[in-house]
PDB file of C-alpha atoms in Angstrom:
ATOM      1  CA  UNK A  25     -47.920  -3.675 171.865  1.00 57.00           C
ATOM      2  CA  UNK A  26     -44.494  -2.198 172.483  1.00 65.00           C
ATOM      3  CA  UNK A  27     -41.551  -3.373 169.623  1.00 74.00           C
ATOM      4  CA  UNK A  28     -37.712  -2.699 168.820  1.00 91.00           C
ATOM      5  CA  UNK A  29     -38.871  -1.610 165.466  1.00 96.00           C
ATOM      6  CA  UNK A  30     -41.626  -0.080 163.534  1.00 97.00           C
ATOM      7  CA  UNK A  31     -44.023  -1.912 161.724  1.00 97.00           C
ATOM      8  CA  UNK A  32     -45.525  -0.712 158.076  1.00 98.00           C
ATOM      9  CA  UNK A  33     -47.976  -1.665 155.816  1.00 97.00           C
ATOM     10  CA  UNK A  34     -50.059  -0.715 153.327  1.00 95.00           C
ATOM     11  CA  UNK A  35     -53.905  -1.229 154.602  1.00 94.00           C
ATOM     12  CA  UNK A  36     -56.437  -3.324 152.685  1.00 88.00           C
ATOM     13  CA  UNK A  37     -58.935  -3.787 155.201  1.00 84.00           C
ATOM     14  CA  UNK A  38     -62.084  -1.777 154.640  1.00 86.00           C
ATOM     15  CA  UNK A  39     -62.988   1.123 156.550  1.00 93.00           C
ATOM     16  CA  UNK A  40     -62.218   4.166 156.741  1.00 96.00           C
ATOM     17  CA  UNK A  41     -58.371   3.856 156.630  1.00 95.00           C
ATOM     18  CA  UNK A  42     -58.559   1.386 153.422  1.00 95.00           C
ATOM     19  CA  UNK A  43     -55.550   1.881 151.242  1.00 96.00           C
ATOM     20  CA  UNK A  44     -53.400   4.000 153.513  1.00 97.00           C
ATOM     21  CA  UNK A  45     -50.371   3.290 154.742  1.00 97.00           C
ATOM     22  CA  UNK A  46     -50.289   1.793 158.513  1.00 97.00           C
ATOM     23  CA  UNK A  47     -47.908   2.864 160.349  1.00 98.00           C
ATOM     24  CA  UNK A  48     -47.614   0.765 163.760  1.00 97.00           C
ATOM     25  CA  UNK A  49     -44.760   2.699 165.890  1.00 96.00           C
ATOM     26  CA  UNK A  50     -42.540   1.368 168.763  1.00 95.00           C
ATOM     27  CA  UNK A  51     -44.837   2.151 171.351  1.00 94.00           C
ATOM     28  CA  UNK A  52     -47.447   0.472 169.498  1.00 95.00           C
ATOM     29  CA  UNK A  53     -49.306   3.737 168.729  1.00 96.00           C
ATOM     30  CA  UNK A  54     -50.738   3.295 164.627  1.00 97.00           C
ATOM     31  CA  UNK A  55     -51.053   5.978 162.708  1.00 98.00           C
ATOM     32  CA  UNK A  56     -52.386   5.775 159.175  1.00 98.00           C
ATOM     33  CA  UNK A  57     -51.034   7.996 156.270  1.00 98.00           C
ATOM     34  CA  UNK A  58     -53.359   9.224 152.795  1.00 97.00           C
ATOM     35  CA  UNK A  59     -50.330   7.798 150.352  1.00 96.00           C
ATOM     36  CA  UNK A  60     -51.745  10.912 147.729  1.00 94.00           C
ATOM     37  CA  UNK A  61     -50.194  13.444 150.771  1.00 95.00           C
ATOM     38  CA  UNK A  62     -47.095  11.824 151.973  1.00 96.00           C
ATOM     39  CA  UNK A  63     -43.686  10.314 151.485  1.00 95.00           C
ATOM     40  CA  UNK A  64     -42.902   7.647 154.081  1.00 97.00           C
ATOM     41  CA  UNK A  65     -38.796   7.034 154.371  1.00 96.00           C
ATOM     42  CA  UNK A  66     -37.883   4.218 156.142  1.00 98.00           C
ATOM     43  CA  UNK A  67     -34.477   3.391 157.678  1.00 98.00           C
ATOM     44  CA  UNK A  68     -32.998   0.300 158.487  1.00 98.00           C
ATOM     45  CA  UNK A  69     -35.826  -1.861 156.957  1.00 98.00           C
ATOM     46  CA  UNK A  70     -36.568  -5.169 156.786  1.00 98.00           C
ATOM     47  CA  UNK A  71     -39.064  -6.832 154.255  1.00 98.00           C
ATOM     48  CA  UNK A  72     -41.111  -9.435 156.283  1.00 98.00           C
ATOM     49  CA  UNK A  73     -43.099 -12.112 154.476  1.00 97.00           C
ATOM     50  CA  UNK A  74     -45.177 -15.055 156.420  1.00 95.00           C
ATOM     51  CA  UNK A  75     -44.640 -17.328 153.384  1.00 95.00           C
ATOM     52  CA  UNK A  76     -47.261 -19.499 154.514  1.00 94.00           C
ATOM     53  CA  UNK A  77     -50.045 -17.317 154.593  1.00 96.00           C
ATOM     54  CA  UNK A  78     -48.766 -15.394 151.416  1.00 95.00           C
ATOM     55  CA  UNK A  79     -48.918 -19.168 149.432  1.00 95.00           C
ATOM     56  CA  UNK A  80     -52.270 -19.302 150.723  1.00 95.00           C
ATOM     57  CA  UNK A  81     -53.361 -16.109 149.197  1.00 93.00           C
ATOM     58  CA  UNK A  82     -51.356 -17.204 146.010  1.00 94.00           C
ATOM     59  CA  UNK A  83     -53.603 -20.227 145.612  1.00 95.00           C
ATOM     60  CA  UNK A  84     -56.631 -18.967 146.506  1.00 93.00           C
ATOM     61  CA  UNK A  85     -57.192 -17.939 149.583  1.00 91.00           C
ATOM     62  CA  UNK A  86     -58.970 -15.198 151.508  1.00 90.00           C
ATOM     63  CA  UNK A  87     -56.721 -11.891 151.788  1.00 86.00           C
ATOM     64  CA  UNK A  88     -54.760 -11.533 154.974  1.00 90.00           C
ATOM     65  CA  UNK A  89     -52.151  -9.656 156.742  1.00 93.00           C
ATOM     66  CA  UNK A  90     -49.263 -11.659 155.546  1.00 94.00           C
ATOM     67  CA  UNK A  91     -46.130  -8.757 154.337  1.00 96.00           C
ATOM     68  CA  UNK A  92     -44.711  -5.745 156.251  1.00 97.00           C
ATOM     69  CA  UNK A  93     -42.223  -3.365 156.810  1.00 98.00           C
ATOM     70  CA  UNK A  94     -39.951  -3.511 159.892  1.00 98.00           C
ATOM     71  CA  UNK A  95     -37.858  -0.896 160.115  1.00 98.00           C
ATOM     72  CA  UNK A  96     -35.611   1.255 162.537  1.00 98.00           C
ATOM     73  CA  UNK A  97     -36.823   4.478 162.372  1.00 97.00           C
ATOM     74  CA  UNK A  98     -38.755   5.978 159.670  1.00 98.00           C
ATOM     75  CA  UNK A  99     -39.791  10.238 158.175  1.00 96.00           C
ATOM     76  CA  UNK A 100     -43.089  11.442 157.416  1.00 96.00           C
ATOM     77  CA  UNK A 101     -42.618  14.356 154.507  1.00 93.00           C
ATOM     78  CA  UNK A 102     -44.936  15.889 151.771  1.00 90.00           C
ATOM     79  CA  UNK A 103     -45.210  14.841 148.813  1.00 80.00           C
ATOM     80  CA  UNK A 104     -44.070  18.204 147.126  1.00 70.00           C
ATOM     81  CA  UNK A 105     -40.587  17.475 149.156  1.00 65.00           C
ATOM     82  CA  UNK A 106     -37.520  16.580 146.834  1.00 67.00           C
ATOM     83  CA  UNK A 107     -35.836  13.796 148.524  1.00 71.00           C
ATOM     84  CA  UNK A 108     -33.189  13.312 145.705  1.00 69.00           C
ATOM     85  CA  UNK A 109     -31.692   9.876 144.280  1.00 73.00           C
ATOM     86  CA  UNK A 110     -32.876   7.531 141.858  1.00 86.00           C
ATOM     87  CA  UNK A 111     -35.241   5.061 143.240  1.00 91.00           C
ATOM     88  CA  UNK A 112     -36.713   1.733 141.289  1.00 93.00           C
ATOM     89  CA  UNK A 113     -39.995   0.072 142.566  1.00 95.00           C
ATOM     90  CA  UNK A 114     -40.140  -2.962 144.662  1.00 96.00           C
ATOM     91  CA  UNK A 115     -43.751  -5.357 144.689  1.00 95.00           C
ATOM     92  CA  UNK A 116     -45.529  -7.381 147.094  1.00 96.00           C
ATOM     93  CA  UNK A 117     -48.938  -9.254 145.628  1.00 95.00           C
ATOM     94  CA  UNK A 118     -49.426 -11.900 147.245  1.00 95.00           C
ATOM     95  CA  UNK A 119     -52.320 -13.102 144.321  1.00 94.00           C
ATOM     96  CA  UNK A 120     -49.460 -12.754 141.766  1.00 95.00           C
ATOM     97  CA  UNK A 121     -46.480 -14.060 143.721  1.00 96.00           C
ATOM     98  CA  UNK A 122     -45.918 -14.944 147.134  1.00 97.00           C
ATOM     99  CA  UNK A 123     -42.826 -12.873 147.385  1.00 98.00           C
ATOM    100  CA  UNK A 124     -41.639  -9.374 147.994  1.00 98.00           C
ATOM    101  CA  UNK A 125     -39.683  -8.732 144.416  1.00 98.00           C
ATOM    102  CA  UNK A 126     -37.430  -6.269 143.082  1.00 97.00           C
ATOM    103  CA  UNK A 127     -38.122  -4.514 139.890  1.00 94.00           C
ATOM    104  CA  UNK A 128     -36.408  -7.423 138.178  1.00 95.00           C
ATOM    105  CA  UNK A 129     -38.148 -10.018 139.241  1.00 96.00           C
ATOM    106  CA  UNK A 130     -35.433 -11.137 142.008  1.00 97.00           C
ATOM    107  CA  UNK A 131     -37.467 -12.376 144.962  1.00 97.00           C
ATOM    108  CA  UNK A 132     -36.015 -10.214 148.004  1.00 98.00           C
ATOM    109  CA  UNK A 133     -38.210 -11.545 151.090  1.00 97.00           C
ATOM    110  CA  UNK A 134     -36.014 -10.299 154.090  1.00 97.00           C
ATOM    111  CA  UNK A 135     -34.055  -8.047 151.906  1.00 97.00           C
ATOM    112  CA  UNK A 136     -32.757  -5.145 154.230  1.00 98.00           C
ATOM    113  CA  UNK A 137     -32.009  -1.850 153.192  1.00 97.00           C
ATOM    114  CA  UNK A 138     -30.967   1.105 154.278  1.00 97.00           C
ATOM    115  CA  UNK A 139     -33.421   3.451 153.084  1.00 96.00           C
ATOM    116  CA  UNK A 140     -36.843   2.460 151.470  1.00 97.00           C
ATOM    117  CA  UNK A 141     -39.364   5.101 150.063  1.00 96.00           C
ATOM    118  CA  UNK A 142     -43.056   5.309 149.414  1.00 95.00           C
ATOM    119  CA  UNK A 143     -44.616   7.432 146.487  1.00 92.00           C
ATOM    120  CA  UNK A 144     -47.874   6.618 146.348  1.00 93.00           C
ATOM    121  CA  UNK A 145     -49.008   3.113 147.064  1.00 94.00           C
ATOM    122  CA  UNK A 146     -45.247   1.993 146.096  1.00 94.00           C
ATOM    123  CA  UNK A 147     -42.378   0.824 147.980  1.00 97.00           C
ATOM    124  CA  UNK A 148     -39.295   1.458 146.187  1.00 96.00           C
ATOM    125  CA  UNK A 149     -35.305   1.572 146.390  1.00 95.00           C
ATOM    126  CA  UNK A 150     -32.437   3.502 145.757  1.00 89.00           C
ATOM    127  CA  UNK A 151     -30.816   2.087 142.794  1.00 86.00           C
TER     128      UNK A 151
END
């Protein structure tokens, strides 16, 4: 399915692409990504919640796709690559809170920024 914008997530579903990240392009080609090889930049992003599903998961419910990443455009690098700045760690857990959050505690559901950064399994922020 063809989009204006990219769509990331990290992948929960079992299989053999369980805990990567998913990386859905604009052309709706998906790609997934070993988070132990790569840094993911993203430009332009967006932090997309579906509240309702995320309270669901809060109270109880089954796990679903309920949080992503839209963003404009978005680099693939290694993870030996230096890609300078100081960066602090955003969250999404939808058992914990049903909120994207900054390292504070802020809730930032559809926060934009202009660059976001994966290390890892994390999203995170320049300061």
């Amino acid at each position: 399915m063809k989009s204006n914008k990219n769509i990331i997530r990290f992948n929960l579903g079992f299989g053999k692409n369980y805990k990567k990240w998913r990386i859905c392009d604009k052309n709706g080609v998906v790609n997934f990504y070993d988070p132990n090889s790569v840094i993911i930049i993203m430009y332009n992003a967006l932090l997309v919640n579906h509240k309702g599903v995320a309270n669901k998961i809060y109270n109880g419910g089954h796990k679903t796709v309920c949080a992503w990443i839209s963003c404009d455009d978005y680099e693939i690098i290694g993870r030996s690559d230096n890609i300078g700045d100081d960066y602090c760690r955003i969250y999404y857990d939808p058992r914990k809170t049903p909120n994207w959050l900054d390292w504070d505690g802020t809730v930032i559901d559809k926060g934009t920024y202009s660059r976001l950064v994966t290390f890892g399994n994390t999203v995170n922020r320049v300061k």
